[in-house]
Amino acid sequence: MDTRYDVIVIGAGAAGLTAGIYLARARLRTLIVDHGTVGGQMILTYEVANYPGVEKATGAAIVATMRRQAESFGARVIAHADIARLDLAASPKVVEVDDEGTFTAPAVILATGGVPRKLGLPSEAEFQGRGISFCATCDGDFFTDQDIVVIGGGNSALEEAVSLTQYARSVTVVHELDHFQAQPWAVDEARRNPKIRFLMEQEVRAFAGSERMQSVVVASKRTGEVTEIPATGAFLFIGYLPNTRHLEGLVKLTPRGEIVTDDQLRTDVPGVFAAGDAVAKRYRQITTAVADGTVAALAAADYVHSAAV
Ligand SMILES: Cc1cc2nc3c(=O)[nH]c(=O)nc-3n(C[C@H](O)[C@H](O)[C@H](O)COP(=O)(O)OP(=O)(O)OC[C@H]3O[C@@H](n4cnc5c(N)ncnc54)[C@H](O)[C@@H]3O)c2cc1C
């Protein structure tokens, strides 16, 4: 197997696979490496209803098609393989992959995505996708005329609580503090909404139900009083963790760990691009990851061609 590539993409989610499709189709030698399962967060999504051109499909089905497309153009995909060494300052750049070898390329695209922050309760994992969601845009519609809970107290939680009232019969916002960390306008908008009520200074103890979630159990942080809130849905907006720990000191990151890029998704290191949820940006969807993958691939292709001249 060749160890020299034109572009190495790290991360095989929506962004990385899209970059792979564009690069390989442009006849650039392309390697995509993922330390986990191909597909990233799309694999966690039971039903995707907002990806244009695909009316309703499982995340896994979209992943399988994207992978097939990338490989049909000649991209090589390595999954379930850890990256032992990443040298982005070298020329060419070096990516050493456990049990697979050492690969080089003049350009690298970082598409390592991220994960929504979780509470860490056993029942949270049990009901994920069966009542618990981390994405109002993706799943709000499934809770039409139902009672739901939103957990969190920042801008995302309050903005998403308001947006969820277009579907839900009622939205109970549960927050651990006695005040919100959101901007005043977001708090005002949520407070003005008659469908939203607030339970402050509450600790989420458990999610309960049988096949699907049916209630959220909370306890007052002041009195210890336990309340069971009947709800068929719980949306968690308690933060987002980009998968960029391994990039600290290699490329410029925001204080939250998101990769800083320009409008062509170039990082501060020449020849290193970034795409998808790991990038510092406001909206994180499959469509935005796919768009980023396209831009990063085209910019990386330009870079490789100009470097070769
Ligand atoms: C439960 C859930 C439901 C969602 N539903 C929808 C929906 O219906 N519609 C929608 O548009 N969006 C939805 N989203 C959001 C959407 O899935 C993401 O915005 C999008 O998939 C992000 O793609 P990505 O390629 O940027 O990152 P990811 O999907 O996170 O992929 C990153 C990949 O990089 C790999 N990786 C990470 N670190 C490393 C490393 N150090 N070395 C090698 N590989 C690494 C990971 O294993 C992963 O495969 C949902 C998200 C979740 C969590």
XYZ file of C-alpha atoms and ligand atoms in Angstrom:
362
model
C 0.000 0.000 0.000
C 1.202 3.491 -0.842
C 2.174 5.629 2.115
C 2.309 8.925 0.216
C -0.932 10.772 -0.325
C -1.956 14.195 -1.602
C -4.369 14.811 1.248
C -4.964 12.966 4.521
C -8.350 13.521 6.142
C -8.614 12.841 9.863
C -12.157 11.876 10.832
C -14.661 9.953 8.717
C -17.890 11.700 9.674
C -20.060 13.752 7.333
C -17.329 16.359 6.871
C -14.450 13.925 6.365
C -16.320 11.621 3.985
C -17.509 14.583 1.908
C -13.968 15.912 1.715
C -12.914 12.423 0.630
C -15.512 12.361 -2.164
C -14.382 15.720 -3.556
C -10.661 15.014 -3.242
C -10.730 11.520 -4.722
C -13.003 12.639 -7.532
C -10.441 15.349 -8.315
C -7.963 12.447 -8.663
C -6.007 13.416 -5.587
C -4.592 10.487 -3.642
C -6.760 10.573 -0.537
C -6.559 8.777 2.794
C -9.300 9.068 5.435
C -8.411 7.873 8.936
C -10.843 7.460 11.815
C -10.108 6.121 15.278
C -13.713 4.949 15.598
C -16.530 3.804 13.376
C -16.956 5.424 9.970
C -19.828 7.938 10.055
C -19.231 9.740 13.349
C -22.375 11.288 14.848
C -24.497 10.293 11.852
C -24.264 6.716 13.081
C -25.987 7.813 16.318
C -28.896 9.322 14.418
C -31.708 6.871 14.000
C -33.660 8.909 11.489
C -32.435 11.881 9.486
C -35.332 13.905 8.073
C -33.589 17.184 7.201
C -30.858 16.155 4.775
C -31.948 17.620 1.428
C -32.591 15.082 -1.295
C -33.055 12.247 1.188
C -36.615 12.226 2.473
C -36.114 9.912 5.407
C -33.178 7.628 6.005
C -31.259 6.206 8.901
C -27.939 7.888 9.638
C -26.290 4.524 8.958
C -27.763 4.369 5.437
C -26.458 7.860 4.586
C -23.033 6.918 5.972
C -22.908 3.745 3.868
C -23.678 5.735 0.714
C -21.150 8.466 1.507
C -18.438 5.888 2.180
C -19.237 4.004 -1.022
C -19.073 7.259 -2.999
C -15.677 8.203 -1.528
C -14.236 4.718 -2.113
C -15.687 4.483 -5.623
C -13.575 7.505 -6.578
C -10.480 5.910 -5.054
C -10.286 7.233 -1.483
C -8.808 4.800 1.036
C -10.639 4.609 4.361
C -8.968 3.279 7.509
C -11.292 2.939 10.535
C -10.809 1.836 14.138
C -7.167 2.877 14.068
C -5.598 5.343 16.492
C -3.293 8.062 15.327
C -0.038 7.579 17.230
C 1.726 10.682 15.880
C 0.626 13.759 14.017
C 3.244 16.185 12.724
C 1.502 19.106 11.060
C 4.558 21.391 11.045
C 6.613 18.995 8.905
C 6.667 19.171 5.125
C 5.113 16.894 4.003
C 2.873 16.353 7.025
C 3.181 13.052 8.860
C 0.363 10.883 10.190
C 1.416 7.704 11.964
C -1.455 5.244 12.382
C -1.279 2.325 14.832
C -0.793 -1.038 13.053
C -1.212 0.623 9.625
C 1.982 2.581 9.045
C 3.284 6.097 8.603
C 1.639 8.238 5.933
C 2.629 11.586 4.480
C 0.827 14.281 2.499
C 1.358 17.960 1.729
C -2.128 18.735 3.093
C -4.239 17.516 5.996
C -7.925 18.130 6.726
C -8.968 17.921 10.367
C -12.575 16.696 10.547
C -12.700 15.204 14.018
C -16.162 16.500 14.967
C -17.332 16.540 18.529
C -19.844 15.230 21.012
C -22.669 16.875 22.932
C -21.789 17.101 26.628
C -23.746 14.552 28.651
C -24.877 14.240 32.253
C -23.310 10.803 32.568
C -26.363 9.071 34.080
C -26.882 5.379 33.181
C -30.516 6.104 32.195
C -29.303 8.806 29.796
C -27.591 6.230 27.607
C -30.601 3.910 27.928
C -33.059 6.445 26.490
C -30.831 8.201 23.954
C -32.802 8.145 20.695
C -35.862 6.875 22.622
C -36.844 10.193 24.162
C -33.484 11.815 24.846
C -32.091 14.051 22.147
C -29.272 16.548 21.773
C -30.618 18.301 18.683
C -33.897 20.269 18.504
C -33.541 20.960 14.770
C -33.125 17.241 14.126
C -35.738 15.755 16.449
C -38.179 18.485 17.570
C -40.756 17.431 15.039
C -40.983 13.940 16.595
C -42.445 15.488 19.773
C -45.405 17.322 18.257
C -48.152 17.925 20.880
C -46.109 16.199 23.573
C -44.727 17.406 26.914
C -40.975 17.724 26.917
C -38.108 18.860 29.106
C -35.124 20.994 28.117
C -32.054 20.688 30.312
C -29.613 23.599 30.465
C -29.488 27.324 31.107
C -27.293 28.849 28.431
C -28.200 30.474 25.113
C -28.585 27.162 23.290
C -30.951 25.757 25.932
C -33.231 28.798 25.967
C -33.215 29.397 22.218
C -33.916 25.730 21.544
C -36.633 25.687 24.228
C -38.383 28.496 22.348
C -37.942 26.747 19.001
C -39.319 23.492 20.462
C -42.574 25.234 21.455
C -43.560 25.218 17.785
C -43.968 21.439 18.158
C -44.375 20.557 21.810
C -47.486 21.074 23.945
C -45.317 22.198 26.865
C -41.624 22.692 27.542
C -40.190 22.548 31.066
C -36.727 24.082 31.292
C -34.699 22.440 34.064
C -31.580 24.273 35.198
C -29.088 23.576 37.964
C -28.485 27.212 38.959
C -30.815 29.934 40.279
C -30.065 32.102 37.232
C -29.476 31.579 33.515
C -26.106 32.040 31.813
C -27.887 33.025 28.579
C -28.023 36.522 27.100
C -30.864 38.672 28.558
C -32.768 38.707 25.241
C -32.799 34.908 25.129
C -34.051 34.750 28.724
C -36.782 37.358 27.991
C -37.947 35.529 24.902
C -38.214 32.245 26.786
C -39.990 33.882 29.738
C -42.549 35.497 27.429
C -43.442 32.152 25.858
C -46.627 30.787 27.502
C -45.698 27.170 26.714
C -42.457 27.331 28.729
C -42.127 26.890 32.497
C -38.944 26.897 34.521
C -37.640 24.654 37.275
C -34.528 26.234 38.747
C -31.838 24.815 41.024
C -32.655 21.264 40.071
C -30.341 18.312 39.676
C -31.379 15.716 37.109
C -31.340 12.357 38.908
C -32.686 9.979 36.257
C -34.716 9.441 33.126
C -37.498 6.890 33.603
C -39.714 4.812 31.340
C -39.924 1.389 29.768
C -39.615 1.126 25.963
C -39.381 4.917 25.655
C -38.718 7.649 28.188
C -41.798 8.734 30.124
C -40.494 11.068 32.822
C -37.528 12.996 34.140
C -36.699 12.750 37.835
C -35.171 15.874 39.370
C -34.243 16.909 42.895
C -34.181 20.434 44.293
C -30.623 21.497 45.098
C -31.969 23.645 47.923
C -34.494 21.377 49.662
C -33.703 17.922 48.240
C -37.358 17.503 47.251
C -37.689 14.986 44.420
C -40.068 15.703 41.526
C -40.976 13.396 38.649
C -41.818 15.429 35.548
C -43.987 13.509 33.073
C -42.330 14.005 29.671
C -41.852 11.905 26.552
C -38.843 13.918 25.423
C -35.764 15.442 27.060
C -33.426 17.708 25.126
C -29.993 18.261 26.652
C -28.131 21.481 25.896
C -25.397 21.497 28.482
C -22.456 22.156 26.205
C -20.535 20.697 23.329
C -17.098 19.063 23.360
C -15.035 19.265 20.171
C -12.734 16.269 19.597
C -9.603 18.372 19.516
C -7.613 17.491 22.641
C -5.001 15.841 20.427
C -4.653 19.079 18.424
C -3.646 21.298 21.354
C -0.426 23.096 20.447
C -0.640 21.943 16.812
C -3.243 24.384 15.429
C -4.943 27.458 16.846
C -7.986 26.585 18.982
C -10.573 28.755 20.724
C -10.713 28.604 24.547
C -13.510 26.026 24.072
C -11.211 23.866 21.954
C -12.804 24.566 18.570
C -10.478 24.883 15.561
C -10.036 28.456 14.322
C -10.281 28.800 10.529
C -10.750 31.440 7.850
C -13.538 31.409 5.246
C -11.697 28.768 3.193
C -11.386 26.627 6.300
C -7.633 27.126 6.451
C -6.161 26.833 9.942
C -3.198 28.915 11.094
C -0.835 26.178 9.815
C -0.203 26.235 6.042
C -1.565 23.110 4.367
C -3.811 22.247 7.319
C -7.558 22.694 6.871
C -10.515 21.900 9.118
C -14.144 20.976 8.501
C -17.327 20.113 10.335
C -18.332 20.254 13.966
C -14.763 20.637 15.250
C -14.562 24.100 13.657
C -15.504 27.242 15.616
C -18.990 28.082 14.317
C -22.564 28.527 15.480
C -24.550 25.803 13.680
C -23.711 22.113 13.617
C -25.701 19.946 11.268
C -25.002 17.272 8.654
C -25.575 19.856 5.930
C -23.095 22.300 7.476
C -20.522 19.519 7.959
C -20.977 18.428 4.342
C -20.601 22.036 3.164
C -17.430 22.415 5.216
C -16.059 19.157 3.821
C -16.578 20.521 0.313
C -14.904 23.866 0.997
C -11.969 22.316 2.856
C -11.434 19.763 0.064
C -11.480 22.402 -2.672
C -9.136 24.659 -0.687
C -6.824 21.720 0.075
C -6.812 20.705 -3.606
C -5.809 24.258 -4.568
C -3.073 24.144 -1.960
C -1.710 20.805 -3.209
C -1.720 22.014 -6.828
C -0.021 25.310 -5.989
C 2.537 23.532 -3.780
C 3.358 21.222 -6.714
C 4.004 24.126 -9.128
C -27.940 12.127 18.419
C -27.670 13.107 17.290
C -28.631 13.296 16.333
C -28.409 14.199 15.274
N -29.353 14.333 14.306
C -29.121 15.133 13.249
C -30.084 15.263 12.210
O -31.157 14.652 12.239
N -29.793 16.118 11.182
C -28.633 16.840 11.131
O -28.421 17.568 10.169
N -27.704 16.730 12.111
C -27.924 15.905 13.164
N -26.997 15.823 14.161
C -25.753 16.603 14.047
C -24.841 15.972 12.955
O -24.820 14.573 13.115
C -23.426 16.532 13.062
O -23.473 17.942 13.021
C -22.532 16.042 11.909
O -22.695 14.668 11.672
C -21.081 16.356 12.240
O -20.232 15.748 11.282
P -18.645 15.861 11.433
O -18.072 15.062 10.312
O -18.249 17.274 11.549
O -18.285 15.233 12.842
P -18.554 13.787 13.469
O -19.775 13.191 12.963
O -18.408 14.003 14.940
O -17.353 12.907 12.934
C -16.037 13.073 13.398
C -15.283 11.768 13.205
O -13.928 11.999 13.606
C -13.475 10.884 14.346
N -12.408 11.320 15.238
C -12.510 12.132 16.315
N -11.300 12.310 16.880
C -10.420 11.591 16.141
C -9.013 11.369 16.229
N -8.260 11.908 17.189
N -8.440 10.550 15.317
C -9.186 9.976 14.329
N -10.533 10.158 14.206
C -11.129 10.957 15.092
C -14.707 10.386 15.092
O -14.582 9.005 15.434
C -15.819 10.636 14.070
O -16.075 9.497 13.264
C -27.187 14.929 15.211
C -26.201 14.733 16.203
C -26.440 13.836 17.229
C -25.375 13.609 18.274
